[in-house]
Amino acid sequence: MIGKKGTKENRYESLINPNKAIADQYLTWIIETKKGQVLTGLIVEESPELIVLRDGNGKDYKIDRKDVESKAKGPNSLMPSDLINSMSEQDLIDLVDYLATLQTAAFSPEWFHIVGPFDNGVGDENFEKMGEPEAKVELEKKLKGKSGPVAWSKVRASFNGYLNLALHFSPESNGIISYLYQVIDSPIDQEATILVGADDCIKIWVNNVEVFKDKNHFAAQPARNSVAVKLKKGANPVLIKINNGEGEHGLYFSILSKEPIKIGAKQ
């Protein structure tokens, strides 16, 4: 979003001093375990039981939440602070001018509210049955899940935008249904395009209107499907219903819009 959301001065500043205002996807985290081990890196997966941290060498560490002593945001961005050192003045000018030409902002929510798991039944038989969130989303309400009461929590996307629901619901990720919910804020009434790739079946509602359904059992792939939608000025609630037969489970989700959008302040 660097090329879309700021003035030319903002773009220069973002390149020269990337640590001044760090976007969530570039945040480093410092985690100290109860054994005194200190790890620094990018959180690529997160569930109620587990955190997966990727260090600067690309090595992943799986950390049980019960073993975490402290967790804090690091002071530096993952975006290289010396990026412009290898560029000439003209290269920098050309890059800033190019960023200004980007007309479509791609937005991938960093997190969603999520509730589940619910029972998928045999042969996806429960996927077409209306669940409570389809009638009304009540984030404070507990619902009857597959193995007992379930409550809304949060799931974070990894650095590449993937929402790993198999990890989130592990070890109960086969034969399930779940719902994801987020409010998207738009500065104007505008047309937009949802890009989605899910594993497995999926339905999407925008502003309480069903805009997409796919009952195929495919592996998740970014932008496999594109869906034209209309966003209104202000809050636009998005509800996603997704199921899993067995194995890998998750989705990629992003929105293209001419004017930049963001997660709504009021959920």
Short mmCIF file of C-alpha atoms in Angstrom, two decimals:
data_model
loop_
_atom_site.label_atom_id
_atom_site.label_comp_id
_atom_site.label_asym_id
_atom_site.label_seq_id
_atom_site.Cartn_x
_atom_site.Cartn_y
_atom_site.Cartn_z
CA MET A 1 0.00 0.00 0.00
CA ILE A 2 3.06 2.27 0.14
CA GLY A 3 2.46 3.64 -3.35
CA LYS A 4 -1.21 4.35 -2.82
CA LYS A 5 -1.79 5.74 0.61
CA GLY A 6 0.62 8.64 0.98
CA THR A 7 2.02 11.77 -0.58
CA LYS A 8 5.31 11.84 -2.44
CA GLU A 9 6.96 12.99 0.79
CA ASN A 10 5.44 10.00 2.63
CA ARG A 11 6.86 7.63 0.03
CA TYR A 12 10.34 9.11 0.31
CA GLU A 13 10.16 8.87 4.10
CA SER A 14 8.97 5.24 4.01
CA LEU A 15 11.95 4.25 1.87
CA ILE A 16 14.52 6.30 3.77
CA ASN A 17 13.29 5.44 7.27
CA PRO A 18 11.17 2.25 7.18
CA ASN A 19 11.29 1.96 11.00
CA LYS A 20 9.31 5.16 11.56
CA ALA A 21 5.89 3.66 10.80
CA ILE A 22 5.97 -0.11 10.55
CA ALA A 23 3.16 -1.97 8.79
CA ASP A 24 1.91 -5.10 10.58
CA GLN A 25 3.29 -7.45 7.94
CA TYR A 26 6.81 -6.09 8.55
CA LEU A 27 6.73 -6.25 12.35
CA THR A 28 9.37 -8.27 14.16
CA TRP A 29 8.51 -9.91 17.46
CA ILE A 30 10.70 -10.76 20.44
CA ILE A 31 9.61 -13.85 22.35
CA GLU A 32 11.23 -15.06 25.56
CA THR A 33 10.47 -18.60 26.70
CA LYS A 34 10.23 -19.76 30.29
CA LYS A 35 13.56 -21.53 29.76
CA GLY A 36 15.23 -18.19 29.08
CA GLN A 37 15.52 -18.60 25.29
CA VAL A 38 15.02 -15.33 23.36
CA LEU A 39 13.81 -15.56 19.76
CA THR A 40 13.33 -12.70 17.30
CA GLY A 41 11.53 -12.85 13.97
CA LEU A 42 8.27 -12.70 12.05
CA ILE A 43 5.17 -14.46 13.36
CA VAL A 44 4.07 -16.57 10.40
CA GLU A 45 1.41 -18.67 12.12
CA GLU A 46 -0.52 -18.20 15.35
CA SER A 47 -3.19 -20.25 17.11
CA PRO A 48 -4.52 -20.42 20.67
CA GLU A 49 -2.00 -23.18 21.42
CA LEU A 50 1.00 -22.39 19.20
CA ILE A 51 3.14 -19.59 17.77
CA VAL A 52 5.39 -20.14 14.75
CA LEU A 53 8.23 -17.60 14.55
CA ARG A 54 10.52 -17.30 11.49
CA ASP A 55 13.98 -15.85 12.13
CA GLY A 56 16.20 -13.84 9.77
CA ASN A 57 17.70 -17.05 8.32
CA GLY A 58 14.28 -18.43 7.37
CA LYS A 59 14.23 -21.00 10.18
CA ASP A 60 10.85 -21.63 11.81
CA TYR A 61 10.43 -22.14 15.55
CA LYS A 62 7.24 -23.70 16.93
CA ILE A 63 6.58 -22.35 20.41
CA ASP A 64 3.90 -23.69 22.73
CA ARG A 65 2.02 -20.76 24.25
CA LYS A 66 2.34 -22.38 27.67
CA ASP A 67 6.13 -21.96 27.34
CA VAL A 68 6.01 -18.21 26.52
CA GLU A 69 7.28 -15.95 29.28
CA SER A 70 6.89 -12.70 27.31
CA LYS A 71 6.03 -11.49 23.81
CA ALA A 72 6.77 -7.98 22.56
CA LYS A 73 6.94 -6.06 19.30
CA GLY A 74 10.46 -5.37 18.05
CA PRO A 75 11.58 -1.82 17.26
CA ASN A 76 12.70 -2.48 13.67
CA SER A 77 10.89 -3.19 10.42
CA LEU A 78 11.68 -6.23 8.29
CA MET A 79 11.96 -3.84 5.36
CA PRO A 80 15.71 -3.24 4.89
CA SER A 81 16.78 0.04 6.48
CA ASP A 82 19.69 0.37 4.04
CA LEU A 83 17.58 -0.16 0.93
CA ILE A 84 18.42 3.21 -0.62
CA ASN A 85 22.18 2.90 0.02
CA SER A 86 22.58 0.89 -3.17
CA MET A 87 20.46 3.31 -5.23
CA SER A 88 21.45 6.43 -7.07
CA GLU A 89 19.49 9.63 -6.55
CA GLN A 90 17.82 9.14 -9.93
CA ASP A 91 16.93 5.52 -9.05
CA LEU A 92 15.20 6.74 -5.90
CA ILE A 93 13.29 9.44 -7.80
CA ASP A 94 12.23 6.91 -10.44
CA LEU A 95 11.05 4.42 -7.79
CA VAL A 96 8.96 7.03 -5.96
CA ASP A 97 7.43 8.20 -9.26
CA TYR A 98 6.61 4.58 -10.17
CA LEU A 99 4.92 3.96 -6.81
CA ALA A 100 2.74 7.00 -7.45
CA THR A 101 1.42 5.39 -10.66
CA LEU A 102 -0.04 2.38 -8.85
CA GLN A 103 -3.78 2.80 -9.17
CA THR A 104 -5.18 -0.32 -7.51
CA ALA A 105 -4.55 -1.02 -3.84
CA ALA A 106 -4.46 -4.69 -2.82
CA PHE A 107 -5.58 -5.15 0.76
CA SER A 108 -5.25 -8.38 2.74
CA PRO A 109 -6.68 -8.20 6.27
CA GLU A 110 -4.01 -9.12 8.81
CA TRP A 111 -6.57 -10.93 10.97
CA PHE A 112 -10.16 -12.13 11.18
CA HIS A 113 -12.59 -12.98 13.94
CA ILE A 114 -13.17 -16.74 13.76
CA VAL A 115 -15.53 -19.21 15.39
CA GLY A 116 -15.64 -23.01 15.19
CA PRO A 117 -15.19 -25.81 14.63
CA PHE A 118 -18.68 -26.99 13.73
CA ASP A 119 -19.51 -30.42 12.33
CA ASN A 120 -19.28 -30.65 8.53
CA GLY A 121 -21.28 -33.90 8.44
CA VAL A 122 -20.93 -36.53 5.73
CA GLY A 123 -20.21 -35.35 2.20
CA ASP A 124 -20.43 -31.65 3.17
CA GLU A 125 -24.06 -32.19 4.20
CA ASN A 126 -23.95 -29.40 6.80
CA PHE A 127 -22.33 -26.83 4.55
CA GLU A 128 -25.67 -25.74 3.05
CA LYS A 129 -27.40 -25.65 6.44
CA MET A 130 -27.68 -22.17 7.91
CA GLY A 131 -25.48 -21.61 10.94
CA GLU A 132 -26.14 -18.99 13.60
CA PRO A 133 -23.52 -16.49 12.28
CA GLU A 134 -25.35 -16.41 8.95
CA ALA A 135 -28.41 -14.97 10.68
CA LYS A 136 -26.53 -12.63 13.02
CA VAL A 137 -22.90 -12.21 14.06
CA GLU A 138 -22.65 -11.82 17.83
CA LEU A 139 -18.96 -11.77 18.74
CA GLU A 140 -19.60 -12.12 22.49
CA LYS A 141 -21.91 -15.13 22.17
CA LYS A 142 -20.76 -18.73 22.60
CA LEU A 143 -22.14 -21.23 20.10
CA LYS A 144 -22.63 -25.01 20.04
CA GLY A 145 -19.61 -26.46 18.23
CA LYS A 146 -18.62 -29.91 17.03
CA SER A 147 -17.28 -31.03 20.41
CA GLY A 148 -18.81 -28.49 22.78
CA PRO A 149 -19.26 -24.72 23.20
CA VAL A 150 -17.08 -22.50 20.99
CA ALA A 151 -16.33 -18.79 21.22
CA TRP A 152 -15.17 -16.18 18.73
CA SER A 153 -11.40 -15.65 18.73
CA LYS A 154 -8.90 -14.22 16.25
CA VAL A 155 -6.77 -15.81 13.53
CA ARG A 156 -3.83 -13.96 11.97
CA ALA A 157 -2.66 -14.26 8.38
CA SER A 158 0.95 -15.29 7.78
CA PHE A 159 3.42 -13.01 5.99
CA ASN A 160 2.17 -14.23 2.58
CA GLY A 161 -1.49 -13.66 3.44
CA TYR A 162 -2.38 -17.30 4.15
CA LEU A 163 -4.88 -18.01 6.92
CA ASN A 164 -3.86 -21.44 8.20
CA LEU A 165 -7.04 -22.86 9.69
CA ALA A 166 -5.63 -26.38 10.03
CA LEU A 167 -3.08 -24.97 12.47
CA HIS A 168 -5.67 -22.81 14.21
CA PHE A 169 -8.01 -25.72 14.91
CA SER A 170 -5.36 -28.43 15.35
CA PRO A 171 -5.81 -31.26 16.16
CA GLU A 172 -9.54 -30.99 15.32
CA SER A 173 -9.30 -29.68 11.76
CA ASN A 174 -10.85 -32.52 9.72
CA GLY A 175 -14.56 -32.67 8.93
CA ILE A 176 -15.27 -29.15 10.19
CA ILE A 177 -16.95 -25.86 9.32
CA SER A 178 -15.96 -22.43 10.64
CA TYR A 179 -16.88 -18.79 10.14
CA LEU A 180 -14.57 -15.80 9.69
CA TYR A 181 -15.74 -12.22 10.13
CA GLN A 182 -14.23 -8.81 9.54
CA VAL A 183 -15.46 -5.25 8.98
CA ILE A 184 -13.86 -3.42 6.06
CA ASP A 185 -13.95 0.37 6.01
CA SER A 186 -14.11 2.18 2.66
CA PRO A 187 -13.64 5.95 2.27
CA ILE A 188 -16.18 6.11 -0.57
CA ASP A 189 -18.80 4.08 -2.39
CA GLN A 190 -16.75 2.04 -4.83
CA GLU A 191 -16.52 -1.15 -6.85
CA ALA A 192 -13.99 -3.71 -5.68
CA THR A 193 -12.79 -7.22 -6.44
CA ILE A 194 -12.34 -9.98 -3.89
CA LEU A 195 -9.52 -12.41 -4.69
CA VAL A 196 -9.91 -15.69 -2.84
CA GLY A 197 -8.55 -19.22 -2.90
CA ALA A 198 -9.87 -21.66 -0.31
CA ASP A 199 -9.37 -25.21 0.92
CA ASP A 200 -12.20 -26.44 0.80
CA CYS A 201 -15.80 -25.21 0.20
CA ILE A 202 -16.46 -21.53 0.81
CA LYS A 203 -19.25 -18.93 0.90
CA ILE A 204 -18.78 -15.17 1.22
CA TRP A 205 -21.25 -12.48 2.25
CA VAL A 206 -20.59 -8.73 1.90
CA ASN A 207 -23.03 -6.37 3.60
CA ASN A 208 -25.26 -9.38 4.39
CA VAL A 209 -25.56 -10.35 0.72
CA GLU A 210 -24.11 -13.66 -0.52
CA VAL A 211 -21.63 -12.76 -3.27
CA PHE A 212 -19.74 -16.02 -3.80
CA LYS A 213 -19.97 -19.79 -3.34
CA ASP A 214 -17.55 -22.53 -4.39
CA LYS A 215 -18.09 -26.17 -3.36
CA ASN A 216 -14.93 -27.55 -4.92
CA HIS A 217 -12.33 -29.31 -2.79
CA PHE A 218 -9.11 -27.70 -3.97
CA ALA A 219 -5.86 -26.78 -2.25
CA ALA A 220 -5.74 -23.10 -1.29
CA GLN A 221 -4.25 -20.90 -3.99
CA PRO A 222 -3.99 -17.09 -4.03
CA ALA A 223 -6.52 -15.37 -6.31
CA ARG A 224 -7.97 -18.58 -7.73
CA ASN A 225 -11.37 -16.89 -7.83
CA SER A 226 -12.25 -13.21 -8.37
CA VAL A 227 -15.53 -11.74 -7.22
CA ALA A 228 -16.87 -8.30 -8.17
CA VAL A 229 -18.48 -6.53 -5.20
CA LYS A 230 -19.69 -3.06 -4.26
CA LEU A 231 -18.39 -1.41 -1.13
CA LYS A 232 -20.33 1.39 0.49
CA LYS A 233 -18.78 4.36 2.24
CA GLY A 234 -18.05 3.35 5.82
CA ALA A 235 -18.36 -0.10 7.36
CA ASN A 236 -18.75 -3.19 5.18
CA PRO A 237 -19.17 -6.44 7.15
CA VAL A 238 -17.63 -9.51 5.47
CA LEU A 239 -18.61 -13.04 6.56
CA ILE A 240 -16.90 -16.18 5.29
CA LYS A 241 -18.08 -19.76 5.76
CA ILE A 242 -15.48 -22.43 5.03
CA ASN A 243 -15.27 -26.17 5.54
CA ASN A 244 -12.63 -28.90 5.41
CA GLY A 245 -12.81 -32.54 4.49
CA GLU A 246 -9.38 -33.61 5.64
CA GLY A 247 -5.74 -32.56 5.43
CA GLU A 248 -4.61 -28.99 4.73
CA HIS A 249 -7.15 -26.28 5.41
CA GLY A 250 -7.11 -22.51 4.98
CA LEU A 251 -7.54 -19.66 2.54
CA TYR A 252 -6.06 -16.61 0.87
CA PHE A 253 -8.23 -13.48 0.89
CA SER A 254 -7.58 -9.99 -0.46
CA ILE A 255 -9.54 -7.10 -1.94
CA LEU A 256 -8.64 -4.84 -4.86
CA SER A 257 -10.07 -1.34 -4.80
CA LYS A 258 -9.24 1.99 -6.42
CA GLU A 259 -9.29 3.84 -3.11
CA PRO A 260 -7.48 2.25 -0.16
CA ILE A 261 -9.54 0.36 2.40
CA LYS A 262 -8.76 -0.77 5.94
CA ILE A 263 -10.06 -2.82 8.84
CA GLY A 264 -12.95 -0.97 10.44
CA ALA A 265 -12.39 0.59 13.83
CA LYS A 266 -15.86 -0.47 14.98
CA GLN A 267 -16.34 -4.24 14.97
#
